[in-house]
Amino acid sequence: QVQLVESGGGLVQPGGSLRLSCAASGSIFSINEMGWYRQAPGKQRELVTSITSGASTNYADSVKGRFTISRDNAKNTVYLQMNSLKPEDTAVYYCNADIRAYGTMWASRYWGQGTQVTVSS
């Protein structure tokens, strides 16, 4: 069984920073792409950023230059450093990862439980 556990959300003032973490655990053979999505109230879930196993990254235009994704393959963990936060960044942030578990032939996409990020003064 594979699970993703997120941490690091909270309340921050505009212009502040937060760092989210997401650790994968369980019967993991390999991890391909990892990423972060977010969902604000009344809106659809949207891709924020992703990172491949080779460390190639992709960012939504709205977060370019402010957010940085990274991963520690030895720890099966992906991070999201969020700087210069704006009220419109307020959302539940979800991590995901394409993981091949032992005993399987293909990777499946797994999701974390979500962590609330609120940007407000």
PDB file of N, CA and C in Angstrom, residues 13-119:
ATOM      1  N   GLN A  13       0.660  35.859   6.158  1.00  0.00           N
ATOM      2  CA  GLN A  13       0.299  37.178   5.650  1.00  0.00           C
ATOM      3  C   GLN A  13       0.749  37.344   4.198  1.00  0.00           C
ATOM      4  N   PRO A  14       0.079  38.219   3.463  1.00  0.00           N
ATOM      5  CA  PRO A  14       0.530  38.493   2.095  1.00  0.00           C
ATOM      6  C   PRO A  14       1.998  38.908   2.073  1.00  0.00           C
ATOM      7  N   GLY A  15       2.720  38.349   1.092  1.00  0.00           N
ATOM      8  CA  GLY A  15       4.146  38.593   1.003  1.00  0.00           C
ATOM      9  C   GLY A  15       4.993  37.600   1.761  1.00  0.00           C
ATOM     10  N   GLY A  16       4.345  36.752   2.557  1.00  0.00           N
ATOM     11  CA  GLY A  16       5.074  35.784   3.349  1.00  0.00           C
ATOM     12  C   GLY A  16       5.411  34.516   2.582  1.00  0.00           C
ATOM     13  N   SER A  17       5.982  33.557   3.314  1.00  0.00           N
ATOM     14  CA  SER A  17       6.432  32.315   2.706  1.00  0.00           C
ATOM     15  C   SER A  17       5.935  31.110   3.499  1.00  0.00           C
ATOM     16  N   LEU A  18       5.788  30.020   2.791  1.00  0.00           N
ATOM     17  CA  LEU A  18       5.483  28.730   3.396  1.00  0.00           C
ATOM     18  C   LEU A  18       6.204  27.649   2.608  1.00  0.00           C
ATOM     19  N   ARG A  19       6.503  26.548   3.291  1.00  0.00           N
ATOM     20  CA  ARG A  19       7.094  25.403   2.620  1.00  0.00           C
ATOM     21  C   ARG A  19       6.251  24.175   2.892  1.00  0.00           C
ATOM     22  N   LEU A  20       5.753  23.577   1.837  1.00  0.00           N
ATOM     23  CA  LEU A  20       4.973  22.348   1.946  1.00  0.00           C
ATOM     24  C   LEU A  20       5.870  21.144   1.669  1.00  0.00           C
ATOM     25  N   SER A  21       5.575  20.054   2.359  1.00  0.00           N
ATOM     26  CA  SER A  21       6.283  18.796   2.139  1.00  0.00           C
ATOM     27  C   SER A  21       5.274  17.697   1.865  1.00  0.00           C
ATOM     28  N   CYS A  22       5.686  16.704   1.107  1.00  0.00           N
ATOM     29  CA  CYS A  22       4.824  15.555   0.829  1.00  0.00           C
ATOM     30  C   CYS A  22       5.711  14.324   0.741  1.00  0.00           C
ATOM     31  N   ALA A  23       5.516  13.415   1.668  1.00  0.00           N
ATOM     32  CA  ALA A  23       6.343  12.217   1.730  1.00  0.00           C
ATOM     33  C   ALA A  23       5.542  11.000   1.297  1.00  0.00           C
ATOM     34  N   ALA A  24       6.111  10.233   0.390  1.00  0.00           N
ATOM     35  CA  ALA A  24       5.495   8.984  -0.057  1.00  0.00           C
ATOM     36  C   ALA A  24       6.072   7.835   0.757  1.00  0.00           C
ATOM     37  N   SER A  25       5.206   6.901   1.119  1.00  0.00           N
ATOM     38  CA  SER A  25       5.651   5.746   1.887  1.00  0.00           C
ATOM     39  C   SER A  25       4.889   4.504   1.449  1.00  0.00           C
ATOM     40  N   GLY A  26       5.433   3.360   1.834  1.00  0.00           N
ATOM     41  CA  GLY A  26       4.777   2.106   1.477  1.00  0.00           C
ATOM     42  C   GLY A  26       5.651   1.263   0.579  1.00  0.00           C
ATOM     43  N   SER A  27       5.011   0.388  -0.175  1.00  0.00           N
ATOM     44  CA  SER A  27       5.713  -0.575  -1.012  1.00  0.00           C
ATOM     45  C   SER A  27       6.043   0.057  -2.376  1.00  0.00           C
ATOM     46  N   ILE A  28       7.046   0.942  -2.360  1.00  0.00           N
ATOM     47  CA  ILE A  28       7.370   1.745  -3.528  1.00  0.00           C
ATOM     48  C   ILE A  28       8.524   1.147  -4.304  1.00  0.00           C
ATOM     49  N   PHE A  29       8.294   0.867  -5.590  1.00  0.00           N
ATOM     50  CA  PHE A  29       9.370   0.415  -6.468  1.00  0.00           C
ATOM     51  C   PHE A  29      10.051   1.599  -7.118  1.00  0.00           C
ATOM     52  N   SER A  30       9.249   2.526  -7.637  1.00  0.00           N
ATOM     53  CA  SER A  30       9.817   3.714  -8.270  1.00  0.00           C
ATOM     54  C   SER A  30       8.772   4.835  -8.287  1.00  0.00           C
ATOM     55  N   ILE A  31       9.279   6.065  -8.347  1.00  0.00           N
ATOM     56  CA  ILE A  31       8.419   7.238  -8.441  1.00  0.00           C
ATOM     57  C   ILE A  31       8.795   8.031  -9.672  1.00  0.00           C
ATOM     58  N   ASN A  32       7.846   8.299 -10.502  1.00  0.00           N
ATOM     59  CA  ASN A  32       8.090   9.107 -11.698  1.00  0.00           C
ATOM     60  C   ASN A  32       7.796  10.573 -11.364  1.00  0.00           C
ATOM     61  N   GLU A  33       6.843  11.140 -12.037  1.00  0.00           N
ATOM     62  CA  GLU A  33       6.540  12.554 -11.824  1.00  0.00           C
ATOM     63  C   GLU A  33       5.841  12.789 -10.487  1.00  0.00           C
ATOM     64  N   MET A  34       6.178  13.897  -9.848  1.00  0.00           N
ATOM     65  CA  MET A  34       5.519  14.346  -8.626  1.00  0.00           C
ATOM     66  C   MET A  34       5.050  15.774  -8.853  1.00  0.00           C
ATOM     67  N   GLY A  35       4.023  16.169  -8.144  1.00  0.00           N
ATOM     68  CA  GLY A  35       3.523  17.520  -8.371  1.00  0.00           C
ATOM     69  C   GLY A  35       2.609  18.026  -7.287  1.00  0.00           C
ATOM     70  N   TRP A  36       2.196  19.265  -7.476  1.00  0.00           N
ATOM     71  CA  TRP A  36       1.272  19.926  -6.554  1.00  0.00           C
ATOM     72  C   TRP A  36       0.115  20.522  -7.350  1.00  0.00           C
ATOM     73  N   TYR A  37      -1.096  20.312  -6.853  1.00  0.00           N
ATOM     74  CA  TYR A  37      -2.301  20.931  -7.359  1.00  0.00           C
ATOM     75  C   TYR A  37      -2.885  21.770  -6.226  1.00  0.00           C
ATOM     76  N   ARG A  38      -3.806  22.637  -6.579  1.00  0.00           N
ATOM     77  CA  ARG A  38      -4.542  23.370  -5.561  1.00  0.00           C
ATOM     78  C   ARG A  38      -5.984  23.557  -5.991  1.00  0.00           C
ATOM     79  N   GLN A  39      -6.832  23.717  -4.990  1.00  0.00           N
ATOM     80  CA  GLN A  39      -8.247  23.947  -5.253  1.00  0.00           C
ATOM     81  C   GLN A  39      -8.761  25.010  -4.304  1.00  0.00           C
ATOM     82  N   ALA A  40      -9.170  26.123  -4.885  1.00  0.00           N
ATOM     83  CA  ALA A  40      -9.762  27.208  -4.105  1.00  0.00           C
ATOM     84  C   ALA A  40     -11.273  26.995  -4.030  1.00  0.00           C
ATOM     85  N   PRO A  41     -11.935  27.584  -3.028  1.00  0.00           N
ATOM     86  CA  PRO A  41     -13.397  27.417  -2.890  1.00  0.00           C
ATOM     87  C   PRO A  41     -14.115  27.838  -4.160  1.00  0.00           C
ATOM     88  N   GLY A  42     -14.991  26.959  -4.653  1.00  0.00           N
ATOM     89  CA  GLY A  42     -15.783  27.274  -5.825  1.00  0.00           C
ATOM     90  C   GLY A  42     -15.052  27.156  -7.139  1.00  0.00           C
ATOM     91  N   LYS A  43     -13.806  26.685  -7.099  1.00  0.00           N
ATOM     92  CA  LYS A  43     -13.027  26.569  -8.318  1.00  0.00           C
ATOM     93  C   LYS A  43     -12.573  25.137  -8.548  1.00  0.00           C
ATOM     94  N   GLN A  44     -12.174  24.851  -9.780  1.00  0.00           N
ATOM     95  CA  GLN A  44     -11.673  23.527 -10.096  1.00  0.00           C
ATOM     96  C   GLN A  44     -10.240  23.370  -9.602  1.00  0.00           C
ATOM     97  N   ARG A  45      -9.875  22.128  -9.361  1.00  0.00           N
ATOM     98  CA  ARG A  45      -8.492  21.847  -8.987  1.00  0.00           C
ATOM     99  C   ARG A  45      -7.591  22.175 -10.179  1.00  0.00           C
ATOM    100  N   GLU A  46      -6.469  22.833  -9.894  1.00  0.00           N
ATOM    101  CA  GLU A  46      -5.565  23.230 -10.962  1.00  0.00           C
ATOM    102  C   GLU A  46      -4.139  22.817 -10.648  1.00  0.00           C
ATOM    103  N   LEU A  47      -3.382  22.550 -11.706  1.00  0.00           N
ATOM    104  CA  LEU A  47      -1.982  22.208 -11.542  1.00  0.00           C
ATOM    105  C   LEU A  47      -1.193  23.450 -11.158  1.00  0.00           C
ATOM    106  N   VAL A  48      -0.383  23.318 -10.130  1.00  0.00           N
ATOM    107  CA  VAL A  48       0.505  24.397  -9.699  1.00  0.00           C
ATOM    108  C   VAL A  48       1.899  24.181 -10.285  1.00  0.00           C
ATOM    109  N   THR A  49       2.431  22.989 -10.073  1.00  0.00           N
ATOM    110  CA  THR A  49       3.781  22.692 -10.543  1.00  0.00           C
ATOM    111  C   THR A  49       4.021  21.195 -10.511  1.00  0.00           C
ATOM    112  N   SER A  50       4.980  20.746 -11.309  1.00  0.00           N
ATOM    113  CA  SER A  50       5.341  19.338 -11.310  1.00  0.00           C
ATOM    114  C   SER A  50       6.844  19.191 -11.549  1.00  0.00           C
ATOM    115  N   ILE A  51       7.354  18.012 -11.189  1.00  0.00           N
ATOM    116  CA  ILE A  51       8.781  17.740 -11.355  1.00  0.00           C
ATOM    117  C   ILE A  51       8.958  16.281 -11.736  1.00  0.00           C
ATOM    118  N   THR A  52       9.760  16.028 -12.745  1.00  0.00           N
ATOM    119  CA  THR A  52       9.995  14.660 -13.189  1.00  0.00           C
ATOM    120  C   THR A  52      11.083  14.014 -12.330  1.00  0.00           C
ATOM    121  N   SER A  53      11.283  12.731 -12.550  1.00  0.00           N
ATOM    122  CA  SER A  53      12.336  12.024 -11.828  1.00  0.00           C
ATOM    123  C   SER A  53      13.719  12.568 -12.194  1.00  0.00           C
ATOM    124  N   GLY A  54      13.814  13.179 -13.363  1.00  0.00           N
ATOM    125  CA  GLY A  54      15.065  13.797 -13.785  1.00  0.00           C
ATOM    126  C   GLY A  54      15.181  15.258 -13.404  1.00  0.00           C
ATOM    127  N   ALA A  55      14.233  15.739 -12.595  1.00  0.00           N
ATOM    128  CA  ALA A  55      14.238  17.101 -12.048  1.00  0.00           C
ATOM    129  C   ALA A  55      13.839  18.177 -13.040  1.00  0.00           C
ATOM    130  N   SER A  56      13.193  17.820 -14.142  1.00  0.00           N
ATOM    131  CA  SER A  56      12.620  18.834 -15.016  1.00  0.00           C
ATOM    132  C   SER A  56      11.340  19.354 -14.380  1.00  0.00           C
ATOM    133  N   THR A  57      11.153  20.666 -14.426  1.00  0.00           N
ATOM    134  CA  THR A  57      10.022  21.267 -13.736  1.00  0.00           C
ATOM    135  C   THR A  57       9.082  21.989 -14.692  1.00  0.00           C
ATOM    136  N   ASN A  58       7.857  22.156 -14.194  1.00  0.00           N
ATOM    137  CA  ASN A  58       6.821  22.859 -14.942  1.00  0.00           C
ATOM    138  C   ASN A  58       6.023  23.676 -13.938  1.00  0.00           C
ATOM    139  N   TYR A  59       5.707  24.934 -14.281  1.00  0.00           N
ATOM    140  CA  TYR A  59       4.980  25.808 -13.359  1.00  0.00           C
ATOM    141  C   TYR A  59       3.795  26.464 -14.048  1.00  0.00           C
ATOM    142  N   ALA A  60       2.725  26.651 -13.307  1.00  0.00           N
ATOM    143  CA  ALA A  60       1.631  27.486 -13.786  1.00  0.00           C
ATOM    144  C   ALA A  60       2.129  28.923 -13.875  1.00  0.00           C
ATOM    145  N   ASP A  61       1.609  29.658 -14.860  1.00  0.00           N
ATOM    146  CA  ASP A  61       2.056  31.039 -15.037  1.00  0.00           C
ATOM    147  C   ASP A  61       1.841  31.873 -13.774  1.00  0.00           C
ATOM    148  N   SER A  62       0.797  31.573 -13.043  1.00  0.00           N
ATOM    149  CA  SER A  62       0.443  32.374 -11.876  1.00  0.00           C
ATOM    150  C   SER A  62       1.444  32.262 -10.730  1.00  0.00           C
ATOM    151  N   VAL A  63       2.293  31.236 -10.766  1.00  0.00           N
ATOM    152  CA  VAL A  63       3.236  31.040  -9.651  1.00  0.00           C
ATOM    153  C   VAL A  63       4.691  31.118 -10.086  1.00  0.00           C
ATOM    154  N   LYS A  64       4.931  31.295 -11.369  1.00  0.00           N
ATOM    155  CA  LYS A  64       6.313  31.361 -11.860  1.00  0.00           C
ATOM    156  C   LYS A  64       7.066  32.499 -11.186  1.00  0.00           C
ATOM    157  N   GLY A  65       8.279  32.195 -10.755  1.00  0.00           N
ATOM    158  CA  GLY A  65       9.101  33.195 -10.091  1.00  0.00           C
ATOM    159  C   GLY A  65       8.825  33.331  -8.603  1.00  0.00           C
ATOM    160  N   ARG A  66       7.755  32.714  -8.108  1.00  0.00           N
ATOM    161  CA  ARG A  66       7.418  32.797  -6.678  1.00  0.00           C
ATOM    162  C   ARG A  66       7.495  31.442  -5.995  1.00  0.00           C
ATOM    163  N   PHE A  67       7.116  30.388  -6.699  1.00  0.00           N
ATOM    164  CA  PHE A  67       7.101  29.037  -6.127  1.00  0.00           C
ATOM    165  C   PHE A  67       8.243  28.216  -6.721  1.00  0.00           C
ATOM    166  N   THR A  68       8.768  27.313  -5.913  1.00  0.00           N
ATOM    167  CA  THR A  68       9.824  26.412  -6.367  1.00  0.00           C
ATOM    168  C   THR A  68       9.525  24.995  -5.897  1.00  0.00           C
ATOM    169  N   ILE A  69       9.511  24.074  -6.838  1.00  0.00           N
ATOM    170  CA  ILE A  69       9.320  22.668  -6.496  1.00  0.00           C
ATOM    171  C   ILE A  69      10.676  21.972  -6.482  1.00  0.00           C
ATOM    172  N   SER A  70      10.833  21.044  -5.565  1.00  0.00           N
ATOM    173  CA  SER A  70      12.051  20.238  -5.506  1.00  0.00           C
ATOM    174  C   SER A  70      11.688  18.863  -4.953  1.00  0.00           C
ATOM    175  N   ARG A  71      12.607  17.934  -5.084  1.00  0.00           N
ATOM    176  CA  ARG A  71      12.342  16.591  -4.567  1.00  0.00           C
ATOM    177  C   ARG A  71      13.624  15.981  -4.035  1.00  0.00           C
ATOM    178  N   ASP A  72      13.452  15.118  -3.049  1.00  0.00           N
ATOM    179  CA  ASP A  72      14.550  14.343  -2.488  1.00  0.00           C
ATOM    180  C   ASP A  72      14.219  12.888  -2.768  1.00  0.00           C
ATOM    181  N   ASN A  73      14.854  12.330  -3.757  1.00  0.00           N
ATOM    182  CA  ASN A  73      14.521  10.971  -4.168  1.00  0.00           C
ATOM    183  C   ASN A  73      14.876   9.941  -3.100  1.00  0.00           C
ATOM    184  N   ALA A  74      15.893  10.219  -2.309  1.00  0.00           N
ATOM    185  CA  ALA A  74      16.274   9.284  -1.251  1.00  0.00           C
ATOM    186  C   ALA A  74      15.203   9.207  -0.168  1.00  0.00           C
ATOM    187  N   LYS A  75      14.456  10.295  -0.003  1.00  0.00           N
ATOM    188  CA  LYS A  75      13.404  10.346   1.017  1.00  0.00           C
ATOM    189  C   LYS A  75      12.012  10.203   0.421  1.00  0.00           C
ATOM    190  N   ASN A  76      11.922  10.026  -0.893  1.00  0.00           N
ATOM    191  CA  ASN A  76      10.609   9.927  -1.564  1.00  0.00           C
ATOM    192  C   ASN A  76       9.722  11.117  -1.208  1.00  0.00           C
ATOM    193  N   THR A  77      10.309  12.286  -1.201  1.00  0.00           N
ATOM    194  CA  THR A  77       9.611  13.480  -0.746  1.00  0.00           C
ATOM    195  C   THR A  77       9.707  14.592  -1.784  1.00  0.00           C
ATOM    196  N   VAL A  78       8.597  15.307  -1.938  1.00  0.00           N
ATOM    197  CA  VAL A  78       8.553  16.478  -2.806  1.00  0.00           C
ATOM    198  C   VAL A  78       8.226  17.687  -1.941  1.00  0.00           C
ATOM    199  N   TYR A  79       8.820  18.818  -2.294  1.00  0.00           N
ATOM    200  CA  TYR A  79       8.644  20.053  -1.529  1.00  0.00           C
ATOM    201  C   TYR A  79       8.087  21.153  -2.434  1.00  0.00           C
ATOM    202  N   LEU A  80       7.400  22.093  -1.815  1.00  0.00           N
ATOM    203  CA  LEU A  80       6.940  23.279  -2.526  1.00  0.00           C
ATOM    204  C   LEU A  80       7.275  24.492  -1.668  1.00  0.00           C
ATOM    205  N   GLN A  81       8.249  25.259  -2.113  1.00  0.00           N
ATOM    206  CA  GLN A  81       8.597  26.505  -1.445  1.00  0.00           C
ATOM    207  C   GLN A  81       7.785  27.620  -2.080  1.00  0.00           C
ATOM    208  N   MET A  82       6.989  28.285  -1.272  1.00  0.00           N
ATOM    209  CA  MET A  82       6.100  29.333  -1.764  1.00  0.00           C
ATOM    210  C   MET A  82       6.523  30.666  -1.145  1.00  0.00           C
ATOM    211  N   ASN A  83       6.939  31.577  -1.989  1.00  0.00           N
ATOM    212  CA  ASN A  83       7.351  32.905  -1.552  1.00  0.00           C
ATOM    213  C   ASN A  83       6.425  33.958  -2.134  1.00  0.00           C
ATOM    214  N   SER A  84       6.493  35.156  -1.574  1.00  0.00           N
ATOM    215  CA  SER A  84       5.674  36.278  -2.066  1.00  0.00           C
ATOM    216  C   SER A  84       4.216  35.873  -2.229  1.00  0.00           C
ATOM    217  N   LEU A  85       3.690  35.227  -1.212  1.00  0.00           N
ATOM    218  CA  LEU A  85       2.326  34.703  -1.286  1.00  0.00           C
ATOM    219  C   LEU A  85       1.297  35.814  -1.398  1.00  0.00           C
ATOM    220  N   LYS A  86       0.251  35.526  -2.151  1.00  0.00           N
ATOM    221  CA  LYS A  86      -0.838  36.468  -2.390  1.00  0.00           C
ATOM    222  C   LYS A  86      -2.140  35.873  -1.885  1.00  0.00           C
ATOM    223  N   PRO A  87      -3.124  36.705  -1.586  1.00  0.00           N
ATOM    224  CA  PRO A  87      -4.422  36.163  -1.153  1.00  0.00           C
ATOM    225  C   PRO A  87      -5.012  35.164  -2.157  1.00  0.00           C
ATOM    226  N   GLU A  88      -4.756  35.368  -3.423  1.00  0.00           N
ATOM    227  CA  GLU A  88      -5.297  34.454  -4.427  1.00  0.00           C
ATOM    228  C   GLU A  88      -4.601  33.099  -4.450  1.00  0.00           C
ATOM    229  N   ASP A  89      -3.561  32.931  -3.673  1.00  0.00           N
ATOM    230  CA  ASP A  89      -2.929  31.624  -3.506  1.00  0.00           C
ATOM    231  C   ASP A  89      -3.660  30.775  -2.461  1.00  0.00           C
ATOM    232  N   THR A  90      -4.619  31.359  -1.791  1.00  0.00           N
ATOM    233  CA  THR A  90      -5.379  30.629  -0.786  1.00  0.00           C
ATOM    234  C   THR A  90      -6.120  29.465  -1.423  1.00  0.00           C
ATOM    235  N   ALA A  91      -5.889  28.274  -0.900  1.00  0.00           N
ATOM    236  CA  ALA A  91      -6.487  27.066  -1.463  1.00  0.00           C
ATOM    237  C   ALA A  91      -6.075  25.865  -0.616  1.00  0.00           C
ATOM    238  N   VAL A  92      -6.698  24.739  -0.899  1.00  0.00           N
ATOM    239  CA  VAL A  92      -6.198  23.465  -0.389  1.00  0.00           C
ATOM    240  C   VAL A  92      -5.189  22.943  -1.413  1.00  0.00           C
ATOM    241  N   TYR A  93      -4.005  22.628  -0.938  1.00  0.00           N
ATOM    242  CA  TYR A  93      -2.935  22.158  -1.808  1.00  0.00           C
ATOM    243  C   TYR A  93      -2.807  20.639  -1.667  1.00  0.00           C
ATOM    244  N   TYR A  94      -2.778  19.977  -2.814  1.00  0.00           N
ATOM    245  CA  TYR A  94      -2.684  18.522  -2.868  1.00  0.00           C
ATOM    246  C   TYR A  94      -1.398  18.117  -3.584  1.00  0.00           C
ATOM    247  N   CYS A  95      -0.682  17.184  -3.029  1.00  0.00           N
ATOM    248  CA  CYS A  95       0.445  16.633  -3.773  1.00  0.00           C
ATOM    249  C   CYS A  95      -0.019  15.372  -4.499  1.00  0.00           C
ATOM    250  N   ASN A  96       0.676  15.046  -5.554  1.00  0.00           N
ATOM    251  CA  ASN A  96       0.421  13.781  -6.237  1.00  0.00           C
ATOM    252  C   ASN A  96       1.732  13.207  -6.731  1.00  0.00           C
ATOM    253  N   ALA A  97       1.692  11.924  -7.028  1.00  0.00           N
ATOM    254  CA  ALA A  97       2.896  11.254  -7.504  1.00  0.00           C
ATOM    255  C   ALA A  97       2.495  10.031  -8.313  1.00  0.00           C
ATOM    256  N   ASP A  98       3.234   9.800  -9.374  1.00  0.00           N
ATOM    257  CA  ASP A  98       3.041   8.606 -10.186  1.00  0.00           C
ATOM    258  C   ASP A  98       4.006   7.545  -9.682  1.00  0.00           C
ATOM    259  N   ILE A  99       3.452   6.551  -9.009  1.00  0.00           N
ATOM    260  CA  ILE A  99       4.253   5.574  -8.279  1.00  0.00           C
ATOM    261  C   ILE A  99       3.979   4.169  -8.773  1.00  0.00           C
ATOM    262  N   ARG A 100       5.060   3.471  -9.009  1.00  0.00           N
ATOM    263  CA  ARG A 100       4.945   2.051  -9.312  1.00  0.00           C
ATOM    264  C   ARG A 100       5.245   1.298  -8.018  1.00  0.00           C
ATOM    265  N   ALA A 101       4.274   0.546  -7.562  1.00  0.00           N
ATOM    266  CA  ALA A 101       4.451  -0.237  -6.350  1.00  0.00           C
ATOM    267  C   ALA A 101       5.069  -1.594  -6.688  1.00  0.00           C
ATOM    268  N   TYR A 102       5.702  -2.177  -5.721  1.00  0.00           N
ATOM    269  CA  TYR A 102       6.238  -3.528  -5.917  1.00  0.00           C
ATOM    270  C   TYR A 102       5.104  -4.482  -6.271  1.00  0.00           C
ATOM    271  N   GLY A 103       5.371  -5.383  -7.222  1.00  0.00           N
ATOM    272  CA  GLY A 103       4.359  -6.352  -7.609  1.00  0.00           C
ATOM    273  C   GLY A 103       3.421  -5.862  -8.682  1.00  0.00           C
ATOM    274  N   THR A 104       3.658  -4.645  -9.191  1.00  0.00           N
ATOM    275  CA  THR A 104       2.816  -4.108 -10.249  1.00  0.00           C
ATOM    276  C   THR A 104       3.656  -3.850 -11.498  1.00  0.00           C
ATOM    277  N   MET A 105       2.974  -3.714 -12.623  1.00  0.00           N
ATOM    278  CA  MET A 105       3.675  -3.518 -13.890  1.00  0.00           C
ATOM    279  C   MET A 105       3.733  -2.051 -14.299  1.00  0.00           C
ATOM    280  N   TRP A 106       2.778  -1.245 -13.794  1.00  0.00           N
ATOM    281  CA  TRP A 106       2.704   0.143 -14.215  1.00  0.00           C
ATOM    282  C   TRP A 106       2.543   1.055 -13.003  1.00  0.00           C
ATOM    283  N   ALA A 107       2.847   2.310 -13.220  1.00  0.00           N
ATOM    284  CA  ALA A 107       2.656   3.313 -12.179  1.00  0.00           C
ATOM    285  C   ALA A 107       1.189   3.722 -12.085  1.00  0.00           C
ATOM    286  N   SER A 108       0.788   4.098 -10.893  1.00  0.00           N
ATOM    287  CA  SER A 108      -0.540   4.660 -10.646  1.00  0.00           C
ATOM    288  C   SER A 108      -0.360   6.028 -10.006  1.00  0.00           C
ATOM    289  N   ARG A 109      -1.361   6.880 -10.179  1.00  0.00           N
ATOM    290  CA  ARG A 109      -1.282   8.209  -9.578  1.00  0.00           C
ATOM    291  C   ARG A 109      -1.897   8.178  -8.182  1.00  0.00           C
ATOM    292  N   TYR A 110      -1.129   8.649  -7.229  1.00  0.00           N
ATOM    293  CA  TYR A 110      -1.585   8.735  -5.841  1.00  0.00           C
ATOM    294  C   TYR A 110      -1.698  10.203  -5.435  1.00  0.00           C
ATOM    295  N   TRP A 111      -2.606  10.441  -4.486  1.00  0.00           N
ATOM    296  CA  TRP A 111      -2.865  11.806  -4.024  1.00  0.00           C
ATOM    297  C   TRP A 111      -2.715  11.891  -2.510  1.00  0.00           C
ATOM    298  N   GLY A 112      -2.236  13.043  -2.063  1.00  0.00           N
ATOM    299  CA  GLY A 112      -2.237  13.325  -0.637  1.00  0.00           C
ATOM    300  C   GLY A 112      -3.606  13.776  -0.187  1.00  0.00           C
ATOM    301  N   GLN A 113      -3.738  13.987   1.125  1.00  0.00           N
ATOM    302  CA  GLN A 113      -5.032  14.322   1.708  1.00  0.00           C
ATOM    303  C   GLN A 113      -5.354  15.804   1.584  1.00  0.00           C
ATOM    304  N   GLY A 114      -4.372  16.607   1.239  1.00  0.00           N
ATOM    305  CA  GLY A 114      -4.571  18.043   1.095  1.00  0.00           C
ATOM    306  C   GLY A 114      -4.176  18.794   2.356  1.00  0.00           C
ATOM    307  N   THR A 115      -3.645  19.991   2.150  1.00  0.00           N
ATOM    308  CA  THR A 115      -3.286  20.856   3.274  1.00  0.00           C
ATOM    309  C   THR A 115      -3.730  22.276   2.947  1.00  0.00           C
ATOM    310  N   GLN A 116      -4.340  22.934   3.917  1.00  0.00           N
ATOM    311  CA  GLN A 116      -4.893  24.265   3.699  1.00  0.00           C
ATOM    312  C   GLN A 116      -3.803  25.319   3.768  1.00  0.00           C
ATOM    313  N   VAL A 117      -3.786  26.190   2.772  1.00  0.00           N
ATOM    314  CA  VAL A 117      -2.932  27.374   2.778  1.00  0.00           C
ATOM    315  C   VAL A 117      -3.840  28.591   2.700  1.00  0.00           C
ATOM    316  N   THR A 118      -3.732  29.465   3.675  1.00  0.00           N
ATOM    317  CA  THR A 118      -4.541  30.671   3.718  1.00  0.00           C
ATOM    318  C   THR A 118      -3.614  31.875   3.773  1.00  0.00           C
ATOM    319  N   VAL A 119      -3.791  32.782   2.821  1.00  0.00           N
ATOM    320  CA  VAL A 119      -2.975  33.999   2.763  1.00  0.00           C
ATOM    321  C   VAL A 119      -3.899  35.181   3.068  1.00  0.00           C
TER     322      VAL A 119
END
